[in-house]
Amino acid sequence: MFVGITTRKLNWIIDADIRGFFDNISHEWRNREARGEVTVIRYADDFVNGFREESDARRCLAALQERFAKFGLELHPDKTRLIEFGRYAEERRAKRGDGPPETFDFLGFTHISGKTRRGDFTIHRQTSRKKFQTKLKELKEQLQRRRHADLAETGRWLKSVYGGWCQYCAVPGN
């Protein structure tokens, strides 16, 4: 996703979650209808679409809602939104007085529109606060259950948990 958004001239993001399960997204719409660049990043029932043009994003969102309804699926109303995001979002929002660009969560990371030290556009990724808090709570409960277990065994278990977290969450800037 990082490469898909940073290497293209995208200015709008649809961050969506689909109620129910689906096998694939037809890409015919983007090839037939979109005027600017479009990118699709999908994992299980979550996806992010990136668009150069706001009008493409709005038409796609309407088309997705209509198409999913035909199959008894719907976009989750609380988790689906169209946000201005990308290399020009900060500048455009500042001109309108809207404040910094919105962020979105995808695959356990909060994605933040930002700049490198040289001033180039980049996406900063941080572990999602909600996911992190949930994992910390689970870890605390598990450690309390292991309170009387062998310390070396608990240490090995804790090392494996931390190693797994690092393997997934160790992205630049996190």
GROMACS .gro file of C-alpha atoms in nm:
model
  174
    1MET     CA    1   0.000   0.000   0.000
    2PHE     CA    2   0.284   0.238   0.087
    3VAL     CA    3   0.426   0.207  -0.265
    4GLY     CA    4   0.081   0.217  -0.428
    5ILE     CA    5   0.000   0.553  -0.269
    6THR     CA    6   0.340   0.725  -0.257
    7THR     CA    7   0.442   0.649  -0.616
    8ARG     CA    8   0.117   0.763  -0.777
    9LYS     CA    9  -0.055   1.097  -0.788
   10LEU     CA   10  -0.349   1.006  -0.565
   11ASN     CA   11  -0.540   1.267  -0.367
   12TRP     CA   12  -0.842   1.081  -0.225
   13ILE     CA   13  -0.877   0.756  -0.030
   14ILE     CA   14  -1.180   0.535   0.031
   15ASP     CA   15  -1.111   0.342   0.350
   16ALA     CA   16  -1.379   0.073   0.368
   17ASP     CA   17  -1.488  -0.237   0.550
   18ILE     CA   18  -1.738  -0.475   0.393
   19ARG     CA   19  -2.001  -0.650   0.596
   20GLY     CA   20  -1.990  -1.015   0.504
   21PHE     CA   21  -1.743  -1.211   0.296
   22PHE     CA   22  -1.660  -1.171  -0.070
   23ASP     CA   23  -1.423  -1.343  -0.309
   24ASN     CA   24  -1.300  -1.060  -0.527
   25ILE     CA   25  -1.350  -0.705  -0.646
   26SER     CA   26  -1.412  -0.655  -1.014
   27HIS     CA   27  -1.167  -0.403  -1.153
   28GLU     CA   28  -1.375  -0.337  -1.465
   29TRP     CA   29  -1.521  -0.018  -1.317
   30ARG     CA   30  -1.186   0.150  -1.266
   31ASN     CA   31  -1.070   0.062  -1.616
   32ARG     CA   32  -1.395   0.183  -1.773
   33GLU     CA   33  -1.503   0.477  -1.554
   34ALA     CA   34  -1.205   0.644  -1.384
   35ARG     CA   35  -1.047   0.955  -1.536
   36GLY     CA   36  -0.730   0.959  -1.326
   37GLU     CA   37  -0.510   0.700  -1.156
   38VAL     CA   38  -0.671   0.440  -0.932
   39THR     CA   39  -0.512   0.188  -0.699
   40VAL     CA   40  -0.681  -0.093  -0.503
   41ILE     CA   41  -0.531  -0.255  -0.194
   42ARG     CA   42  -0.734  -0.541  -0.048
   43TYR     CA   43  -0.693  -0.787   0.238
   44ALA     CA   44  -0.980  -1.021   0.336
   45ASP     CA   45  -1.288  -0.799   0.382
   46ASP     CA   46  -1.103  -0.467   0.410
   47PHE     CA   47  -0.980  -0.256   0.124
   48VAL     CA   48  -0.846   0.087   0.043
   49ASN     CA   49  -0.897   0.252  -0.295
   50GLY     CA   50  -0.683   0.550  -0.396
   51PHE     CA   51  -0.793   0.803  -0.659
   52ARG     CA   52  -0.640   1.104  -0.826
   53GLU     CA   53  -0.978   1.273  -0.876
   54GLU     CA   54  -1.240   1.331  -0.606
   55SER     CA   55  -1.519   1.281  -0.862
   56ASP     CA   56  -1.382   0.932  -0.943
   57ALA     CA   57  -1.375   0.847  -0.572
   58ARG     CA   58  -1.735   0.962  -0.518
   59ARG     CA   59  -1.864   0.774  -0.826
   60CYS     CA   60  -1.675   0.460  -0.723
   61LEU     CA   61  -1.813   0.472  -0.369
   62ALA     CA   62  -2.169   0.500  -0.504
   63ALA     CA   63  -2.104   0.218  -0.755
   64LEU     CA   64  -1.957  -0.005  -0.480
   65GLN     CA   65  -2.259   0.046  -0.257
   66GLU     CA   66  -2.494  -0.034  -0.543
   67ARG     CA   67  -2.298  -0.339  -0.661
   68PHE     CA   68  -2.252  -0.488  -0.312
   69ALA     CA   69  -2.626  -0.448  -0.247
   70LYS     CA   70  -2.694  -0.677  -0.545
   71PHE     CA   71  -2.505  -0.956  -0.363
   72GLY     CA   72  -2.651  -0.890  -0.019
   73LEU     CA   73  -2.335  -0.715   0.103
   74GLU     CA   74  -2.295  -0.367   0.234
   75LEU     CA   75  -2.017  -0.130   0.326
   76HIS     CA   76  -1.996  -0.087   0.701
   77PRO     CA   77  -2.143   0.262   0.757
   78ASP     CA   78  -1.926   0.339   1.061
   79LYS     CA   79  -1.603   0.218   0.901
   80THR     CA   80  -1.639   0.349   0.545
   81ARG     CA   81  -1.547   0.706   0.459
   82LEU     CA   82  -1.401   0.917   0.184
   83ILE     CA   83  -1.106   1.123   0.301
   84GLU     CA   84  -0.868   1.365   0.135
   85PHE     CA   85  -0.525   1.205   0.160
   86GLY     CA   86  -0.206   1.224  -0.042
   87ARG     CA   87   0.077   1.447  -0.148
   88TYR     CA   88  -0.137   1.761  -0.187
   89ALA     CA   89  -0.390   1.703   0.092
   90GLU     CA   90  -0.208   1.903   0.358
   91GLU     CA   91  -0.159   2.202   0.130
   92ARG     CA   92  -0.520   2.200   0.002
   93ARG     CA   93  -0.670   2.158   0.348
   94ALA     CA   94  -0.455   2.441   0.486
   95LYS     CA   95  -0.584   2.675   0.212
   96ARG     CA   96  -0.943   2.591   0.314
   97GLY     CA   97  -0.858   2.616   0.685
   98ASP     CA   98  -0.952   2.250   0.746
   99GLY     CA   99  -0.648   2.147   0.951
  100PRO     CA  100  -0.427   1.844   0.889
  101PRO     CA  101  -0.539   1.556   0.662
  102GLU     CA  102  -0.742   1.280   0.824
  103THR     CA  103  -0.582   0.946   0.902
  104PHE     CA  104  -0.711   0.596   0.834
  105ASP     CA  105  -0.652   0.255   0.988
  106PHE     CA  106  -0.575  -0.045   0.769
  107LEU     CA  107  -0.432  -0.383   0.873
  108GLY     CA  108  -0.353  -0.270   1.226
  109PHE     CA  109  -0.173   0.051   1.129
  110THR     CA  110  -0.282   0.413   1.137
  111HIS     CA  111  -0.175   0.574   0.808
  112ILE     CA  112  -0.083   0.941   0.833
  113SER     CA  113  -0.016   1.175   0.541
  114GLY     CA  114   0.325   1.332   0.603
  115LYS     CA  115   0.659   1.451   0.471
  116THR     CA  116   1.013   1.321   0.477
  117ARG     CA  117   1.297   1.531   0.615
  118ARG     CA  118   1.358   1.655   0.260
  119GLY     CA  119   0.995   1.767   0.233
  120ASP     CA  120   0.879   1.487  -0.001
  121PHE     CA  121   0.540   1.322   0.052
  122THR     CA  122   0.538   1.001   0.254
  123ILE     CA  123   0.300   0.793   0.461
  124HIS     CA  124   0.380   0.760   0.828
  125ARG     CA  125   0.254   0.432   0.974
  126GLN     CA  126   0.196   0.373   1.342
  127THR     CA  127   0.043   0.077   1.520
  128SER     CA  128  -0.329   0.142   1.555
  129ARG     CA  129  -0.399   0.266   1.907
  130LYS     CA  130  -0.709   0.047   1.939
  131LYS     CA  131  -0.523  -0.268   1.828
  132PHE     CA  132  -0.225  -0.188   2.050
  133GLN     CA  133  -0.442  -0.129   2.360
  134THR     CA  134  -0.627  -0.458   2.296
  135LYS     CA  135  -0.302  -0.652   2.264
  136LEU     CA  136  -0.160  -0.495   2.580
  137LYS     CA  137  -0.474  -0.596   2.771
  138GLU     CA  138  -0.448  -0.955   2.640
  139LEU     CA  139  -0.078  -0.962   2.729
  140LYS     CA  140  -0.149  -0.840   3.083
  141GLU     CA  141  -0.417  -1.108   3.133
  142GLN     CA  142  -0.189  -1.381   2.998
  143LEU     CA  143   0.099  -1.269   3.223
  144GLN     CA  144  -0.134  -1.277   3.525
  145ARG     CA  145  -0.230  -1.636   3.436
  146ARG     CA  146   0.138  -1.728   3.406
  147ARG     CA  147   0.227  -1.555   3.734
  148HIS     CA  148   0.317  -1.883   3.908
  149ALA     CA  149   0.468  -2.056   3.604
  150ASP     CA  150   0.841  -2.114   3.561
  151LEU     CA  151   1.010  -1.778   3.499
  152ALA     CA  152   1.231  -1.913   3.219
  153GLU     CA  153   0.929  -2.058   3.039
  154THR     CA  154   0.738  -1.729   3.075
  155GLY     CA  155   1.043  -1.544   2.946
  156ARG     CA  156   1.061  -1.765   2.635
  157TRP     CA  157   0.690  -1.714   2.575
  158LEU     CA  158   0.722  -1.336   2.618
  159LYS     CA  159   1.022  -1.330   2.382
  160SER     CA  160   0.818  -1.511   2.114
  161VAL     CA  161   0.525  -1.267   2.158
  162TYR     CA  162   0.756  -0.967   2.129
  163GLY     CA  163   0.935  -1.122   1.829
  164GLY     CA  164   0.603  -1.177   1.651
  165TRP     CA  165   0.498  -0.820   1.720
  166CYS     CA  166   0.830  -0.691   1.582
  167GLN     CA  167   0.800  -0.904   1.268
  168TYR     CA  168   0.459  -0.757   1.188
  169CYS     CA  169   0.484  -0.404   1.323
  170ALA     CA  170   0.848  -0.320   1.256
  171VAL     CA  171   0.796  -0.077   0.969
  172PRO     CA  172   0.996   0.244   0.929
  173GLY     CA  173   0.871   0.516   1.161
  174ASN     CA  174   0.670   0.289   1.390
   0.00000   0.00000   0.00000
